[in-house]
Every structure is written in C-alpha cells, then in structure tokens.
Amino acid sequence: MPVQDGIAERIAELKARRHAVILAHNYQRREVQEIADFTGDSLELSRRATEIEAEVVVFCGVHFMAETAAILNPGRTVLIPDPEAGCPMADMITGEQLRDLKARHPGARTICYVNSTAEVKAESDCCCTSANAARVVQAYADAPEILFVPDKYLGQFAAEQTGIPLVLWDGFCPTHARLLESDITAAREAHPGAVVMCHPECTKPVRDASDAVLSTGQMCRFVREDPAREFIVGTELDMVHRLRLEAPGKVFHPISSRCICPNMKKITLAKVFLALERLQYRVTVPEAIRGRAEAAIRAMLEVAA
Ligand code: 13P
Ligand code: SF4
C-alpha cells in the first residue's frame, strides 16, 4: 500500500504502538498540525517537552526544536522526520564564535534565543524565546553587559522594550527578513481596517509599521481576545491555519506568499509515518553539552514561569 493511503489513520496506529507523542510547531503544514498531539510556539513546546511521559517524541519542526526536546528528555527517543530541517538563523553563530565573543566581553552575561544549537545554549547563561525575550533581559538588568545571540532583530526589540542596551550578534531569520514595510502598506490597502500583527524576528521598519509584535503563541491569544474581525498575519504562511482554528469566526490574510520557511515545510505526513515506522532520525546531544544547555533552558523557564 502506498504510504499516502489513509496516512493519518496509519500514523495514529503506529503512534499508539510506539507509545509516541507528536509535537508540532505553528509553522508546520496544515495536515501535520492536524495529526499532532500538541501544536505551539517555541516556549509552549519547550514547556510541553518538560512534561513528556511517552517513550518516543516525534518533533515536527526544525532541528533546534527537536534538540531542545532531547536536551530536556535524555532518557527518551526524540525523532525529527527530516534531518535536513534546520534553522539557518541557528547556524549563524557557532559555539566557538560565542566563546570568542565572551572572551572579548569579560564579565558579560549571555542570553541566547532558543533558535540556536545545543553548543551555543551550553555557552549561555539563559535562553529566551520570542515570547519572553524582554522578561529574560530584564532579569539580567544588573549585569555589567548582556550579550544577545543570534537574532539581532529580536535583540533590538527586547532592548527597545526594556531600555537595556544589548551587545547584538549579526544573526537574523531569512524568512522574516524578506518581509518589507511595503508589504504592510500593500496589505493594509488590500484589507482596510484589518489589524496587522508581525513576529519579533521582523526588521524594525516592519515592526514599527505593525499594530502588534507577537510570538506565534501570543498571536493565538491576541486574535481570540482582540475585538477586530480581520487580521493581517506578518509571519510564516502556514500560521494562518492555526489562527483559523483559534478564532473560527475571524478572517486572516497572510502578509506575503514570500514568507515561507522552507525548512519547516520539509516535514510531511509521509516522513512522519516513516519516522514512527523506522524510529528515524534520532536527535541526541552529547552529555557534556546537554547538561549545560539544559541549565540555560531551565533558567529561562524559571524566569518566565
Ligand atoms: P515562535 O516561538 O514565535 O513560534 O517562533 C519560532 C520561530 O522559529 C519563528 O521563526
Ligand atoms: Fe528559523 Fe526563520 Fe524558519 Fe523560524 S522561520 S525556523 S527562525 S528560518
């Protein structure tokens, strides 16, 4: 039987047989979001990863997200359905580059966005996500200097919100950096009166031209609570599926068809099926790095509990 036939049912059967749980990020394809046990933003997924009881975790997202689940669950099998699903921003700083930066700023504390490798997390005092960057920065307000890696735009946004200067690394998300202020102008003209939301990974002109700057999990809450009926969604294209489920009576317009994360799209139902059938591709982190990376993730969960 071809893998696609009745695939959602076959995934459900295999999942039960493997005692597995499927976690998915909000940018996953609609059909992948539909077979997941839990869908969320990076912070919600990290929290969820601390509560896992299943033997096998299939992580539908990009590599650093599966790695975070592996760091928090050393005794469990964590799988990513496509090992090539990476995050280019996470690869913009290596552990060695961060050690060099720290050597040039003795006494500084280091905050890393979770969109980073386990080795970079291990070199950091605390992680943050797009949902809690300002709160984490605020928690280190007394530090002589704060290094913020790798996302310069999220760092800039957290510095603006807190008034605390940060030493920024020159990293960025290629998907969000593609959005321009002119995309917002065009979307407002096409949908007059719609509320514009954008992600903190967007550039400053895009953030400034938006009505609200929100992580993907914050967008879910915002559209339920805000009285507006129509929204322009300034983030990855597939986010609109999640929002339509959150607020079924409301209307969502993706800001631009160019805002696609090709790595998030590498995960397909066929690959999820094969991941469960073959227990592939296992994500592991060497213990010497894992323990220190876990400390940085747990420091974040404590600050933003
Ligand atoms: P969220 O944590 O807001 O879901 O963002 C993750 C991400 O990779 C955005 O590009
Ligand atoms: Fe990385 Fe950007 Fe894709 Fe998020 S959208 S996973 S930051 S490349």
Coordinates of C-alpha atoms and ligand atoms in Angstrom, one line a residue:
M1 CA 0.0 0.0 0.0
P2 CA 1.5 3.4 -0.9
V3 CA 2.5 5.4 2.2
Q4 CA -0.1 8.2 1.5
D5 CA -3.2 5.9 1.6
G6 CA -5.1 6.5 4.9
I7 CA -1.9 8.0 6.2
A8 CA -3.4 9.9 9.2
E9 CA -5.0 6.7 10.5
R10 CA -1.8 4.7 9.9
I11 CA 0.2 7.4 11.8
A12 CA -2.3 7.2 14.7
E13 CA -2.0 3.3 14.8
L14 CA 1.8 3.4 14.8
K15 CA 1.9 6.2 17.3
A16 CA -0.1 4.1 19.8
R17 CA 2.1 1.0 19.1
R18 CA 5.3 3.1 19.6
H19 CA 3.9 4.9 22.7
A20 CA 4.8 8.1 21.0
V21 CA 3.7 11.7 21.1
I22 CA 3.8 14.1 18.2
L23 CA 4.7 17.8 18.9
A24 CA 4.4 20.4 16.1
H25 CA 5.4 24.0 15.7
N26 CA 2.7 26.5 14.5
Y27 CA 4.5 26.9 11.1
Q28 CA 4.0 23.2 10.2
R29 CA 1.9 22.3 7.2
R30 CA -1.8 22.2 8.0
E31 CA -2.0 18.4 7.6
V32 CA 0.9 17.9 10.0
Q33 CA -0.6 20.3 12.6
E34 CA -3.8 18.2 12.3
I35 CA -2.1 14.9 13.3
A36 CA -0.1 16.4 16.2
D37 CA -1.0 15.9 19.9
F38 CA 0.2 19.4 20.7
T39 CA 0.9 22.4 18.5
G40 CA 2.5 25.6 19.8
D41 CA 5.3 28.2 19.7
S42 CA 8.8 27.6 20.9
L43 CA 8.1 28.5 24.5
E44 CA 5.0 26.4 24.7
L45 CA 6.8 23.5 23.0
S46 CA 9.8 23.8 25.5
R47 CA 7.4 23.7 28.4
R48 CA 5.5 20.8 26.9
A49 CA 8.8 19.0 26.5
T50 CA 9.4 19.1 30.3
E51 CA 6.1 17.1 30.8
I52 CA 6.5 14.3 28.3
E53 CA 5.7 10.8 29.5
A54 CA 5.7 9.0 26.1
E55 CA 8.7 6.8 25.2
V56 CA 9.1 8.4 21.8
V57 CA 8.7 12.0 20.8
V58 CA 8.3 12.9 17.1
F59 CA 9.1 16.5 16.7
C60 CA 7.6 18.3 13.7
G61 CA 9.6 21.5 13.4
V62 CA 13.2 22.4 12.8
H63 CA 16.3 20.8 14.3
F64 CA 16.9 23.2 17.3
M65 CA 13.4 22.5 18.5
A66 CA 13.8 18.7 18.5
E67 CA 17.2 19.2 20.1
T68 CA 15.6 21.2 22.9
A69 CA 13.2 18.3 23.5
A70 CA 16.2 15.9 23.5
I71 CA 18.1 18.1 26.0
L72 CA 15.1 18.1 28.3
N73 CA 14.4 14.3 27.9
P74 CA 17.7 12.5 27.9
G75 CA 16.0 9.1 28.6
R76 CA 13.5 9.3 25.7
T77 CA 13.8 8.8 22.0
V78 CA 13.4 12.1 20.2
L79 CA 12.9 11.9 16.4
I80 CA 12.9 14.5 13.7
P81 CA 11.2 13.2 10.5
D82 CA 13.7 15.1 8.2
P83 CA 17.2 15.6 9.5
E84 CA 17.8 18.3 6.9
A85 CA 15.1 20.6 8.5
G86 CA 17.5 23.1 10.1
C87 CA 17.1 26.8 11.0
P88 CA 19.6 29.0 9.1
M89 CA 19.5 31.5 11.9
A90 CA 20.6 28.9 14.5
D91 CA 23.6 28.2 12.3
M92 CA 24.7 31.9 12.2
I93 CA 26.7 31.5 15.4
T94 CA 28.8 28.6 16.5
G95 CA 29.9 27.6 20.0
E96 CA 33.4 28.8 19.1
Q97 CA 32.3 32.2 17.8
L98 CA 30.3 32.6 21.1
R99 CA 33.3 31.7 23.2
D100 CA 35.3 34.3 21.3
L101 CA 32.6 36.9 21.8
K102 CA 32.5 36.1 25.5
A103 CA 36.3 36.4 25.7
R104 CA 36.0 39.9 24.3
H105 CA 33.4 40.9 26.9
P106 CA 34.6 39.5 30.2
G107 CA 32.0 39.7 32.9
A108 CA 29.1 39.9 30.5
R109 CA 26.1 37.6 30.8
T110 CA 24.9 35.7 27.7
I111 CA 21.3 35.3 26.6
C112 CA 20.6 33.1 23.6
Y113 CA 17.5 32.8 21.6
V114 CA 16.3 29.2 21.6
N115 CA 16.9 29.3 17.8
S116 CA 20.5 28.2 18.4
T117 CA 22.5 25.0 18.6
A118 CA 22.9 23.0 21.8
E119 CA 26.5 24.0 21.9
V120 CA 25.6 27.7 21.9
K121 CA 22.9 27.1 24.6
A122 CA 25.6 25.4 26.7
E123 CA 27.8 28.5 26.5
S124 CA 24.9 30.8 27.6
D125 CA 23.5 31.8 31.0
C126 CA 19.9 31.7 29.9
C127 CA 17.8 31.1 26.8
C128 CA 14.8 33.1 25.7
T129 CA 12.1 32.8 23.0
S130 CA 10.3 35.4 21.0
A131 CA 7.5 35.3 23.7
N132 CA 9.8 36.1 26.7
A133 CA 12.9 37.9 25.4
A134 CA 12.2 41.2 27.2
R135 CA 11.4 39.4 30.5
V136 CA 14.6 37.4 30.3
V137 CA 16.7 40.6 29.5
Q138 CA 15.0 42.4 32.4
A139 CA 16.1 39.5 34.7
Y140 CA 19.7 40.3 33.9
A141 CA 19.4 44.1 34.2
D142 CA 22.2 44.2 36.8
A143 CA 24.8 42.6 34.6
P144 CA 27.6 44.8 33.5
E145 CA 26.9 43.9 29.9
I146 CA 24.5 41.5 28.2
L147 CA 25.4 39.6 25.0
F148 CA 22.3 38.6 23.0
V149 CA 22.7 36.0 20.2
P150 CA 22.0 35.1 17.4
D151 CA 18.9 37.2 16.3
K152 CA 19.8 40.9 16.1
Y153 CA 16.1 41.9 15.4
L154 CA 14.7 40.1 18.4
G155 CA 17.6 41.6 20.5
Q156 CA 16.8 45.1 19.2
F157 CA 13.1 44.6 20.0
A158 CA 14.0 43.4 23.6
A159 CA 16.4 46.3 24.1
E160 CA 13.6 48.8 22.9
Q161 CA 11.1 47.2 25.3
T162 CA 13.4 47.2 28.3
G163 CA 15.6 50.2 27.7
I164 CA 18.6 47.9 28.5
P165 CA 21.4 48.1 25.9
L166 CA 22.5 44.7 24.4
V167 CA 25.5 43.6 22.6
L168 CA 23.9 42.0 19.5
W169 CA 25.2 39.3 17.1
D170 CA 24.6 39.8 13.4
G171 CA 22.1 36.9 13.0
F172 CA 18.6 37.0 11.5
C173 CA 15.8 34.9 10.1
P174 CA 16.0 34.9 6.3
T175 CA 12.2 34.1 6.1
H176 CA 11.2 37.1 8.3
A177 CA 13.9 39.4 6.9
R178 CA 12.2 39.0 3.5
L179 CA 9.2 41.0 4.7
L180 CA 9.3 44.7 3.8
E181 CA 7.4 47.7 5.1
S182 CA 5.9 48.0 1.6
D183 CA 4.3 44.5 2.2
I184 CA 2.4 46.0 5.1
T185 CA 1.4 49.1 3.2
A186 CA 0.1 46.9 0.3
A187 CA -1.7 44.5 2.8
R188 CA -3.4 47.5 4.6
E189 CA -4.6 48.8 1.2
A190 CA -6.0 45.4 0.2
H191 CA -7.7 44.9 3.6
P192 CA -8.6 48.3 5.1
G193 CA -9.2 48.2 8.8
A194 CA -7.5 44.8 9.4
V195 CA -5.2 44.6 12.4
V196 CA -1.5 44.0 11.4
M197 CA 0.4 41.5 13.5
C198 CA 4.1 40.7 13.0
H199 CA 6.7 38.5 14.6
P200 CA 9.7 40.0 16.6
E201 CA 12.1 38.4 14.1
C202 CA 10.9 41.1 11.5
T203 CA 13.1 44.1 10.9
K204 CA 12.5 47.4 12.7
P205 CA 10.6 49.2 9.9
V206 CA 8.2 46.2 9.7
R207 CA 7.8 46.1 13.4
D208 CA 7.2 49.8 13.6
A209 CA 4.6 49.7 10.8
S210 CA 2.6 46.9 12.6
D211 CA -0.1 47.2 15.2
A212 CA 1.2 44.4 17.4
V213 CA 4.6 42.5 17.6
L214 CA 3.9 39.0 18.9
S215 CA 5.3 35.5 19.1
T216 CA 3.2 32.9 17.3
G217 CA 1.7 31.7 20.6
Q218 CA 0.9 35.3 21.6
M219 CA -0.8 35.7 18.1
C220 CA -3.1 32.8 19.0
R221 CA -4.3 34.6 22.2
F222 CA -4.4 38.0 20.6
V223 CA -6.8 37.1 17.8
R224 CA -9.2 35.5 20.3
E225 CA -9.2 38.5 22.7
D226 CA -9.0 41.4 20.3
P227 CA -12.4 42.8 19.1
A228 CA -11.2 43.1 15.5
R229 CA -12.6 40.6 13.0
E230 CA -9.9 40.8 10.3
F231 CA -6.1 40.4 10.7
I232 CA -3.0 40.6 8.5
V233 CA -0.5 37.9 9.6
G234 CA 3.1 39.1 9.4
T235 CA 4.8 35.8 9.8
E236 CA 5.2 32.4 8.2
L237 CA 2.5 31.5 5.7
D238 CA 1.1 28.4 7.5
M239 CA 0.4 30.3 10.7
V240 CA -3.0 31.2 9.3
H241 CA -4.2 27.6 9.7
R242 CA -3.5 27.7 13.4
L243 CA -5.2 31.1 13.8
R244 CA -8.3 29.9 11.8
L245 CA -8.7 27.1 14.4
E246 CA -8.2 29.5 17.3
A247 CA -10.7 32.1 16.1
P248 CA -13.0 30.4 13.6
G249 CA -15.3 33.4 13.1
K250 CA -12.5 35.7 12.1
V251 CA -10.6 36.4 8.8
F252 CA -6.8 36.0 8.4
H253 CA -4.7 37.2 5.5
P254 CA -1.1 36.0 5.2
I255 CA 1.0 39.1 4.7
S256 CA 3.0 37.7 1.8
S257 CA 3.4 34.4 0.0
R258 CA 7.1 35.0 0.1
C259 CA 7.1 34.5 3.9
I260 CA 7.7 30.7 3.8
C261 CA 10.2 28.8 5.9
P262 CA 11.4 26.1 3.6
N263 CA 12.8 24.1 6.5
M264 CA 9.5 23.9 8.3
K265 CA 8.0 22.7 5.1
K266 CA 10.4 19.7 4.9
I267 CA 8.2 17.8 7.4
T268 CA 5.5 15.9 5.6
L269 CA 3.0 13.2 6.7
A270 CA 4.9 10.6 4.7
K271 CA 8.1 11.4 6.7
V272 CA 6.2 11.4 10.0
F273 CA 4.9 7.9 9.1
L274 CA 8.5 6.7 8.3
A275 CA 9.9 8.3 11.4
L276 CA 7.5 6.2 13.5
E277 CA 7.9 3.1 11.5
R278 CA 11.7 3.1 11.4
L279 CA 12.4 5.2 14.5
Q280 CA 14.3 7.7 12.4
Y281 CA 16.0 10.3 12.7
R282 CA 17.2 10.2 16.3
V283 CA 18.3 13.6 17.8
T284 CA 20.9 13.2 20.6
V285 CA 23.1 15.7 22.4
P286 CA 26.5 14.7 24.0
E287 CA 26.1 14.7 27.8
A288 CA 28.8 17.3 28.4
I289 CA 26.9 19.8 26.2
R290 CA 23.4 18.6 27.2
G291 CA 23.6 19.3 30.9
R292 CA 24.9 22.9 30.4
A293 CA 22.3 23.5 27.7
E294 CA 19.6 22.2 29.9
A295 CA 20.6 24.6 32.7
A296 CA 20.2 27.6 30.2
I297 CA 16.8 26.4 29.1
R298 CA 15.6 25.7 32.7
A299 CA 16.9 29.2 33.7
M300 CA 14.6 30.6 31.1
L301 CA 11.6 28.5 32.2
E302 CA 12.2 29.8 35.8
V303 CA 12.4 33.5 34.8
A304 CA 9.3 33.3 32.7
A305 CA 7.4 30.7 34.6
Ligands
13P1 P1 7.8 31.3 17.9 O1 8.4 30.9 19.2 O2 7.2 32.7 18.0 O3 6.8 30.3 17.4 O4 8.9 31.4 16.8 C1 9.7 30.4 16.4 C2 10.4 30.7 15.1 O5 11.3 30.0 14.7 C3 9.9 31.8 14.4 O6 10.6 31.9 13.2
SF4_2 FE1 14.4 29.6 11.6 FE2 13.2 31.6 10.5 FE3 12.4 29.2 9.9 FE4 11.9 30.2 12.3 S1 11.1 30.9 10.3 S2 12.7 28.2 11.9 S3 13.8 31.5 12.6 S4 14.4 30.1 9.4

